[in-house]
Amino acid sequence: VQLQASGGGLVQPGGSLRLSCDASAFTYDYYCIGWSRQAPGKEREGVSCITRNDGVTFYSDSVKGRFTISRDSASNTVFLEMRSLQPEDTAVYYCGIKFLRLGSWWDYDYRGQGTQVTVSS
């Protein structure tokens, strides 16, 4: 497994979680690394991405202002700080890689194992 996501869990509405993606084993070059999510019965949705070379960030409208993506270049780890979580944020969150700067940032070329986030009272 080259992308290992962790940090999911059960949280109450309004709570916070921090996801981590360990990409230290990923040896290929890439354009952007980030997160997508998929809720039961719904299509996969891009959440956020951060470019490798200059740290430019992208967010979906549904999480903008609540989620923050960051990275530790030394360890090749990407984080997703999630605040003000709501039940509609419940999903499996996946770490993903986009190799080239072509098309939409959320259209990841490679996706690792996911971590479950459940927002419920």
Short mmCIF file of C-alpha atoms in Angstrom, two decimals:
data_model
loop_
_atom_site.label_atom_id
_atom_site.label_comp_id
_atom_site.label_asym_id
_atom_site.label_seq_id
_atom_site.Cartn_x
_atom_site.Cartn_y
_atom_site.Cartn_z
CA VAL A 1 0.00 0.00 0.00
CA GLN A 2 1.65 3.20 -1.13
CA LEU A 3 -0.89 5.66 0.25
CA GLN A 4 -1.99 4.94 3.80
CA ALA A 5 -4.84 7.01 5.19
CA SER A 6 -5.57 7.17 8.91
CA GLY A 7 -7.29 9.29 11.53
CA GLY A 8 -10.93 8.56 10.83
CA GLY A 9 -13.47 7.83 13.51
CA LEU A 10 -16.77 8.76 15.08
CA VAL A 11 -17.33 12.40 15.95
CA GLN A 12 -20.33 14.45 16.99
CA PRO A 13 -21.71 17.19 14.76
CA GLY A 14 -19.63 20.31 15.15
CA GLY A 15 -16.57 18.29 16.08
CA SER A 16 -13.16 18.00 14.47
CA LEU A 17 -10.90 15.29 13.10
CA ARG A 18 -7.47 15.23 11.53
CA LEU A 19 -6.73 12.77 8.76
CA SER A 20 -3.24 11.76 7.72
CA CYS A 21 -1.97 10.26 4.50
CA ASP A 22 1.43 8.59 4.61
CA ALA A 23 2.87 8.78 1.12
CA SER A 24 6.45 8.05 2.14
CA ALA A 25 6.44 4.83 0.11
CA PHE A 26 5.24 6.62 -3.03
CA THR A 27 8.35 7.10 -5.13
CA TYR A 28 6.84 8.48 -8.34
CA ASP A 29 6.64 12.13 -9.21
CA TYR A 30 3.19 13.70 -9.15
CA TYR A 31 1.38 16.99 -9.51
CA CYS A 32 -1.09 16.98 -6.62
CA ILE A 33 -1.93 14.86 -3.59
CA GLY A 34 -5.12 15.07 -1.63
CA TRP A 35 -8.42 13.61 -0.60
CA SER A 36 -11.67 12.37 -2.01
CA ARG A 37 -14.60 10.81 -0.21
CA GLN A 38 -17.47 8.49 -0.95
CA ALA A 39 -20.64 8.12 1.05
CA PRO A 40 -22.91 5.07 0.71
CA GLY A 41 -25.04 5.33 -2.40
CA LYS A 42 -23.29 8.47 -3.60
CA GLU A 43 -20.66 9.22 -6.19
CA ARG A 44 -17.10 9.86 -5.17
CA GLU A 45 -16.41 13.53 -4.45
CA GLY A 46 -13.15 15.40 -4.53
CA VAL A 47 -12.45 17.10 -1.19
CA SER A 48 -9.09 18.83 -1.37
CA CYS A 49 -5.69 18.68 -3.02
CA ILE A 50 -2.28 20.29 -2.53
CA THR A 51 0.34 20.57 -5.26
CA ARG A 52 3.71 19.01 -4.70
CA ASN A 53 5.95 21.73 -6.07
CA ASP A 54 4.41 24.93 -4.75
CA GLY A 55 1.75 23.99 -2.19
CA VAL A 56 -1.21 25.44 -4.04
CA THR A 57 -4.43 24.16 -2.48
CA PHE A 58 -7.83 23.26 -3.90
CA TYR A 59 -11.09 22.64 -2.05
CA SER A 60 -14.55 21.56 -2.98
CA ASP A 61 -17.26 24.11 -2.26
CA SER A 62 -18.82 21.76 0.30
CA VAL A 63 -15.75 21.86 2.58
CA LYS A 64 -14.24 25.27 1.84
CA GLY A 65 -13.75 27.23 5.04
CA ARG A 66 -14.09 24.15 7.25
CA PHE A 67 -11.31 21.83 6.03
CA THR A 68 -7.62 22.64 5.71
CA ILE A 69 -5.09 20.58 3.79
CA SER A 70 -1.40 20.71 4.60
CA ARG A 71 1.72 18.70 4.06
CA ASP A 72 5.01 17.75 5.63
CA SER A 73 7.40 17.57 2.68
CA ALA A 74 10.16 15.94 4.72
CA SER A 75 8.03 12.92 5.56
CA ASN A 76 5.80 13.11 2.47
CA THR A 77 2.72 13.14 4.67
CA VAL A 78 -0.46 15.03 3.89
CA PHE A 79 -2.98 16.12 6.50
CA LEU A 80 -6.63 17.11 6.34
CA GLU A 81 -7.84 19.13 9.29
CA MET A 82 -11.63 18.90 9.40
CA ARG A 83 -13.68 21.28 11.57
CA SER A 84 -17.38 21.92 12.05
CA LEU A 85 -18.14 18.43 10.85
CA GLN A 86 -21.69 17.64 9.85
CA PRO A 87 -23.54 14.37 9.22
CA GLU A 88 -23.26 14.97 5.48
CA ASP A 89 -19.48 14.71 5.85
CA THR A 90 -19.88 11.04 6.75
CA ALA A 91 -17.99 8.99 4.18
CA VAL A 92 -14.92 6.90 3.53
CA TYR A 93 -12.08 9.32 2.91
CA TYR A 94 -9.38 8.30 0.46
CA CYS A 95 -5.96 9.71 -0.16
CA GLY A 96 -5.26 10.18 -3.86
CA ILE A 97 -2.57 11.20 -6.31
CA LYS A 98 -2.92 13.15 -9.55
CA PHE A 99 0.14 12.62 -11.68
CA LEU A 100 -0.25 15.39 -14.24
CA ARG A 101 -1.73 18.87 -14.34
CA LEU A 102 -4.46 17.83 -16.75
CA GLY A 103 -8.19 17.95 -16.21
CA SER A 104 -9.84 18.44 -12.84
CA TRP A 105 -7.80 18.40 -9.64
CA TRP A 106 -10.19 15.95 -8.03
CA ASP A 107 -9.82 13.38 -10.82
CA TYR A 108 -7.16 11.34 -9.02
CA ASP A 109 -5.12 8.79 -10.97
CA TYR A 110 -4.30 6.64 -7.96
CA ARG A 111 -6.20 6.11 -4.75
CA GLY A 112 -5.09 4.38 -1.59
CA GLN A 113 -7.05 2.67 1.13
CA GLY A 114 -9.62 4.78 2.87
CA THR A 115 -10.50 5.71 6.42
CA GLN A 116 -14.06 5.93 7.69
CA VAL A 117 -15.37 9.21 9.05
CA THR A 118 -18.74 9.11 10.77
CA VAL A 119 -20.43 12.25 12.05
CA SER A 120 -23.33 11.41 14.31
CA SER A 121 -24.79 12.30 17.67
#
